[in-house]
PDB file of C-alpha atoms in Angstrom:
ATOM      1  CA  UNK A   1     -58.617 -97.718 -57.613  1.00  0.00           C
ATOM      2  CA  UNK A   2     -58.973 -96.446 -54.315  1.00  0.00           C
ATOM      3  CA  UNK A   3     -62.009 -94.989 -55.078  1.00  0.00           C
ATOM      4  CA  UNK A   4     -63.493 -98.486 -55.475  1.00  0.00           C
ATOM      5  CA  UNK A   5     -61.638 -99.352 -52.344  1.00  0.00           C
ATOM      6  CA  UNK A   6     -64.093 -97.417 -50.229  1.00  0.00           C
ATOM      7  CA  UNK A   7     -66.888 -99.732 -51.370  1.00  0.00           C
ATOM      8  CA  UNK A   8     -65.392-102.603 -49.906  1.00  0.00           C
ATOM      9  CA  UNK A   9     -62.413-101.571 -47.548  1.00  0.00           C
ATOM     10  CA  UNK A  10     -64.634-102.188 -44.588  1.00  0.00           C
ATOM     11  CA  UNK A  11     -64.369-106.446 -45.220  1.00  0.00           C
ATOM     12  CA  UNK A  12     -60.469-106.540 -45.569  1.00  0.00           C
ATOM     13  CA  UNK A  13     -58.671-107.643 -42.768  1.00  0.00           C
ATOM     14  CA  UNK A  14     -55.872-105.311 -41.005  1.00  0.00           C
ATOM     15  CA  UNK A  15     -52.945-105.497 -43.165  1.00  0.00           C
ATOM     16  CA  UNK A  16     -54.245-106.506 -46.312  1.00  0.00           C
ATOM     17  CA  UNK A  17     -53.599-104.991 -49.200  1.00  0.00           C
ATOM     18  CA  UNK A  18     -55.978-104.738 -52.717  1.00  0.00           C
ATOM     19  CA  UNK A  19     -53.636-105.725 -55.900  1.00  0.00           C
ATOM     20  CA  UNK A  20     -56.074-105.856 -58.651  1.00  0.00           C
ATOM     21  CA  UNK A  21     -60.233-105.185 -59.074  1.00  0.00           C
ATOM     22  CA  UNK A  22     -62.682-106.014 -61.755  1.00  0.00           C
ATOM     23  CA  UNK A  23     -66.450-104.931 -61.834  1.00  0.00           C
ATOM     24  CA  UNK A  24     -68.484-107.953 -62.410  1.00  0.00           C
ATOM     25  CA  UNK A  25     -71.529-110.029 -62.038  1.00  0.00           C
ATOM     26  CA  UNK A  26     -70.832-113.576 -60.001  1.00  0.00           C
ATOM     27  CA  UNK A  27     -73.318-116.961 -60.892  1.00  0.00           C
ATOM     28  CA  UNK A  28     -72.762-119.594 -59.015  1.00  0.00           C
ATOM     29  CA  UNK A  29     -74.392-122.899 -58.115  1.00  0.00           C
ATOM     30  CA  UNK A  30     -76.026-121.016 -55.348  1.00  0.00           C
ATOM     31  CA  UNK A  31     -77.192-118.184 -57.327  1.00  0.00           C
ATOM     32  CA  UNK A  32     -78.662-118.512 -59.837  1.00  0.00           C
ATOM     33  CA  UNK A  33     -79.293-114.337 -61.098  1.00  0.00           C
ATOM     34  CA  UNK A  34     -76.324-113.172 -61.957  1.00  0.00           C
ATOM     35  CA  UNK A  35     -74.909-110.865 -58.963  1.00  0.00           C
ATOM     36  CA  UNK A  36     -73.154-107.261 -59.841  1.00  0.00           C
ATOM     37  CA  UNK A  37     -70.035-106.426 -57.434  1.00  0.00           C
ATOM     38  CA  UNK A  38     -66.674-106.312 -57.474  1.00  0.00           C
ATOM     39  CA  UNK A  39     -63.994-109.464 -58.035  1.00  0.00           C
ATOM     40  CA  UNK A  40     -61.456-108.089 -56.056  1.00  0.00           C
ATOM     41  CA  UNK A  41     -57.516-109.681 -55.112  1.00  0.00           C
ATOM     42  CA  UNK A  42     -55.866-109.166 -52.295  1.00  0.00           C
ATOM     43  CA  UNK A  43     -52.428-109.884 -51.534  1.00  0.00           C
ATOM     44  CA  UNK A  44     -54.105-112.543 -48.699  1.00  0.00           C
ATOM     45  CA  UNK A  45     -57.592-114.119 -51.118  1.00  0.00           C
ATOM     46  CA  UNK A  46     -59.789-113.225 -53.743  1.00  0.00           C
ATOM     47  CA  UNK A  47     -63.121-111.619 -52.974  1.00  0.00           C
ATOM     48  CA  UNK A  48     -66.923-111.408 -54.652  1.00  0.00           C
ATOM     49  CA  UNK A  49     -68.376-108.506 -52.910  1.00  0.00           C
ATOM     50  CA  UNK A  50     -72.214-107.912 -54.172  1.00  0.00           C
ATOM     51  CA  UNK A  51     -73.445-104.548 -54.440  1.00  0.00           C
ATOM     52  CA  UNK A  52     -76.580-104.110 -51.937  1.00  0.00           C
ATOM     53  CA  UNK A  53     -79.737-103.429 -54.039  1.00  0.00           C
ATOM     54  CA  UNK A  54     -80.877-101.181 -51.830  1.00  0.00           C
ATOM     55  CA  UNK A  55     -80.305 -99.833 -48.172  1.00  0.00           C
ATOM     56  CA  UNK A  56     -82.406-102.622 -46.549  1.00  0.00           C
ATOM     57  CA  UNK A  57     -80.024-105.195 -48.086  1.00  0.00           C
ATOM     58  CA  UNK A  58     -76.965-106.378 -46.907  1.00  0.00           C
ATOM     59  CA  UNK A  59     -74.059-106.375 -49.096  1.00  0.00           C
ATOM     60  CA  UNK A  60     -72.685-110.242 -50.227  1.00  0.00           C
ATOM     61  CA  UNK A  61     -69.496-110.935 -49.703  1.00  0.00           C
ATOM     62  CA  UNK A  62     -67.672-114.607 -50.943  1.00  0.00           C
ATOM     63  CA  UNK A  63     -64.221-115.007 -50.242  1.00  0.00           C
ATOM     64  CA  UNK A  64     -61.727-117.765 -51.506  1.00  0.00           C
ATOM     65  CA  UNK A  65     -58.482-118.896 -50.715  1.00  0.00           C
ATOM     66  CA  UNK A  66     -56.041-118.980 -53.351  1.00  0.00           C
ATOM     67  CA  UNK A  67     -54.410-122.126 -52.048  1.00  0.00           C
ATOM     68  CA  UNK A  68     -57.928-123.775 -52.529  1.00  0.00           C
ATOM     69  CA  UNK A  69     -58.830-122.761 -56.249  1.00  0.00           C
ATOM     70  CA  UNK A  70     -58.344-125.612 -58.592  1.00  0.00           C
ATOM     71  CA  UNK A  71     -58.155-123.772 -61.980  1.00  0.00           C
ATOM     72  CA  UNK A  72     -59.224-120.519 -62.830  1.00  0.00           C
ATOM     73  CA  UNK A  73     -59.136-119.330 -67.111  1.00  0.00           C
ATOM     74  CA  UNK A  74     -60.338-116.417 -69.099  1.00  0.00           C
ATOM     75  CA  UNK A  75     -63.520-117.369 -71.618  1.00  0.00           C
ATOM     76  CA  UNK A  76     -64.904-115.828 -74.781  1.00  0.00           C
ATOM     77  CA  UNK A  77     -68.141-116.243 -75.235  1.00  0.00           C
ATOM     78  CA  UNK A  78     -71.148-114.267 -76.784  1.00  0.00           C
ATOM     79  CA  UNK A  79     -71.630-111.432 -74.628  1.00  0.00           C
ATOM     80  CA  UNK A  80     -67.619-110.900 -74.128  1.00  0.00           C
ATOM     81  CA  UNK A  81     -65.255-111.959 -71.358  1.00  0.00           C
ATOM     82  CA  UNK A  82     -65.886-114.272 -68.533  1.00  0.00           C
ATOM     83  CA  UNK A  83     -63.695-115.963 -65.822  1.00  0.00           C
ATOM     84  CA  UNK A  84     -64.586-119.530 -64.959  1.00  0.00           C
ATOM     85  CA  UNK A  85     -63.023-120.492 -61.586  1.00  0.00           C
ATOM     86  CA  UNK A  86     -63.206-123.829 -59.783  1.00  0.00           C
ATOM     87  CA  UNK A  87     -63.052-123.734 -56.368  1.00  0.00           C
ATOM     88  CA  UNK A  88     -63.459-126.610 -53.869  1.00  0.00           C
ATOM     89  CA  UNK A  89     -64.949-128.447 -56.972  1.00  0.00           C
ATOM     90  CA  UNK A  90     -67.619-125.757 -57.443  1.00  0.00           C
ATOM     91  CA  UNK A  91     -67.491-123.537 -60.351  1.00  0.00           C
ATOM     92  CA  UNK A  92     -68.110-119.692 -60.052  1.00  0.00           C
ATOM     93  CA  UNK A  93     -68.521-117.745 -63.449  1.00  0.00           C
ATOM     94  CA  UNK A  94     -67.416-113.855 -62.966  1.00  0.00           C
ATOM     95  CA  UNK A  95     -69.564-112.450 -66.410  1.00  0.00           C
ATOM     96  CA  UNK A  96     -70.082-108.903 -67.345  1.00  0.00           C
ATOM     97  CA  UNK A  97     -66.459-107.917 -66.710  1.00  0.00           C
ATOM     98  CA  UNK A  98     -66.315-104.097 -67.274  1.00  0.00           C
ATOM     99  CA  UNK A  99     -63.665-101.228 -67.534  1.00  0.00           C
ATOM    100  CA  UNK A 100     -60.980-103.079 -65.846  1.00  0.00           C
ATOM    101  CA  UNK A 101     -58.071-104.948 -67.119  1.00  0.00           C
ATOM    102  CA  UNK A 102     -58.578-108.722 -66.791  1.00  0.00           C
ATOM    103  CA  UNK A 103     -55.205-109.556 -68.284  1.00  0.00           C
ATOM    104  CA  UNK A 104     -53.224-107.805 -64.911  1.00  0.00           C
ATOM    105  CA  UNK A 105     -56.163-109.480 -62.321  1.00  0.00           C
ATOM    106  CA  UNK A 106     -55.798-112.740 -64.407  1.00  0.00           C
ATOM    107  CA  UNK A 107     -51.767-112.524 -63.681  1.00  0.00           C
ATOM    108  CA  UNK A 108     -51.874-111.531 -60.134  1.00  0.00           C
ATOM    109  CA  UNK A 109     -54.264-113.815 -59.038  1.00  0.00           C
ATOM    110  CA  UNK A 110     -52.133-116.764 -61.185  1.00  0.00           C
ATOM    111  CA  UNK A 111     -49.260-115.468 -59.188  1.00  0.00           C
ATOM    112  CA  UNK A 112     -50.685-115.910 -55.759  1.00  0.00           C
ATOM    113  CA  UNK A 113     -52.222-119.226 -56.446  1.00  0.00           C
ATOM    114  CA  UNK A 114     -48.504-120.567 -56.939  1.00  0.00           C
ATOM    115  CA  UNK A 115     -46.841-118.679 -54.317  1.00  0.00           C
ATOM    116  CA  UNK A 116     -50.084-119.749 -51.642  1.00  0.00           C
ATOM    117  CA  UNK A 117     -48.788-121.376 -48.731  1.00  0.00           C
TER     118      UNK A 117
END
């Protein structure tokens, strides 16, 4: 885990603290190619953070507040295990979940949604 920290330790704030992390690939309504990063939760939001494709590009970071997600559940579908969150209305799909265990990151982020202030 703190390996995959590095990546993305740079766009936590002071004092925040990484509880669970999933390697992913986001679609949204505002991109349409599915993006590979990392679906990470923090004991303060949930983060998307894209992978760069290359030096010249910046990496992509999204960031939600639990207190504003509206539902977020676990799909099957044909090519395995998604998570389909709503937030602010919009819907973000989190596909190509890989070597990670969705079950704890599905609990912790359910936990922080209710305990949001």
């Amino acid at each position: 885990m703190n390996l995959l920290k590095n990546q993305f330790e740079h766009v936590l704030h002071e004092g925040e603290n990484l509880i669970e992390c999933l390697s992913c690939s986001l679609v949204a309504y505002y991109c349409l190619v599915p993006q590979a990063g990392f679906f990470v939760a923090t004991d303060k939001r949930l983060l998307f953070y894209g992978m760069p494709g290359s030096e010249a590009n910046k990496a992509f970071v999204e960031e939600f507040e639990y207190r504003s997600i509206t539902s977020i559940d676990e799909k099957r579908g044909i090519t395995g295990k998604h998570i389909h969150m709503y937030y602010n209305q919009d819907l973000y799909k989190f596909q190509q979940i890989q070597g990670m265990n969705m079950f704890e990151f599905m609990v912790a982020v359910r936990n922080k949604m209710w305990n949001a202030p």
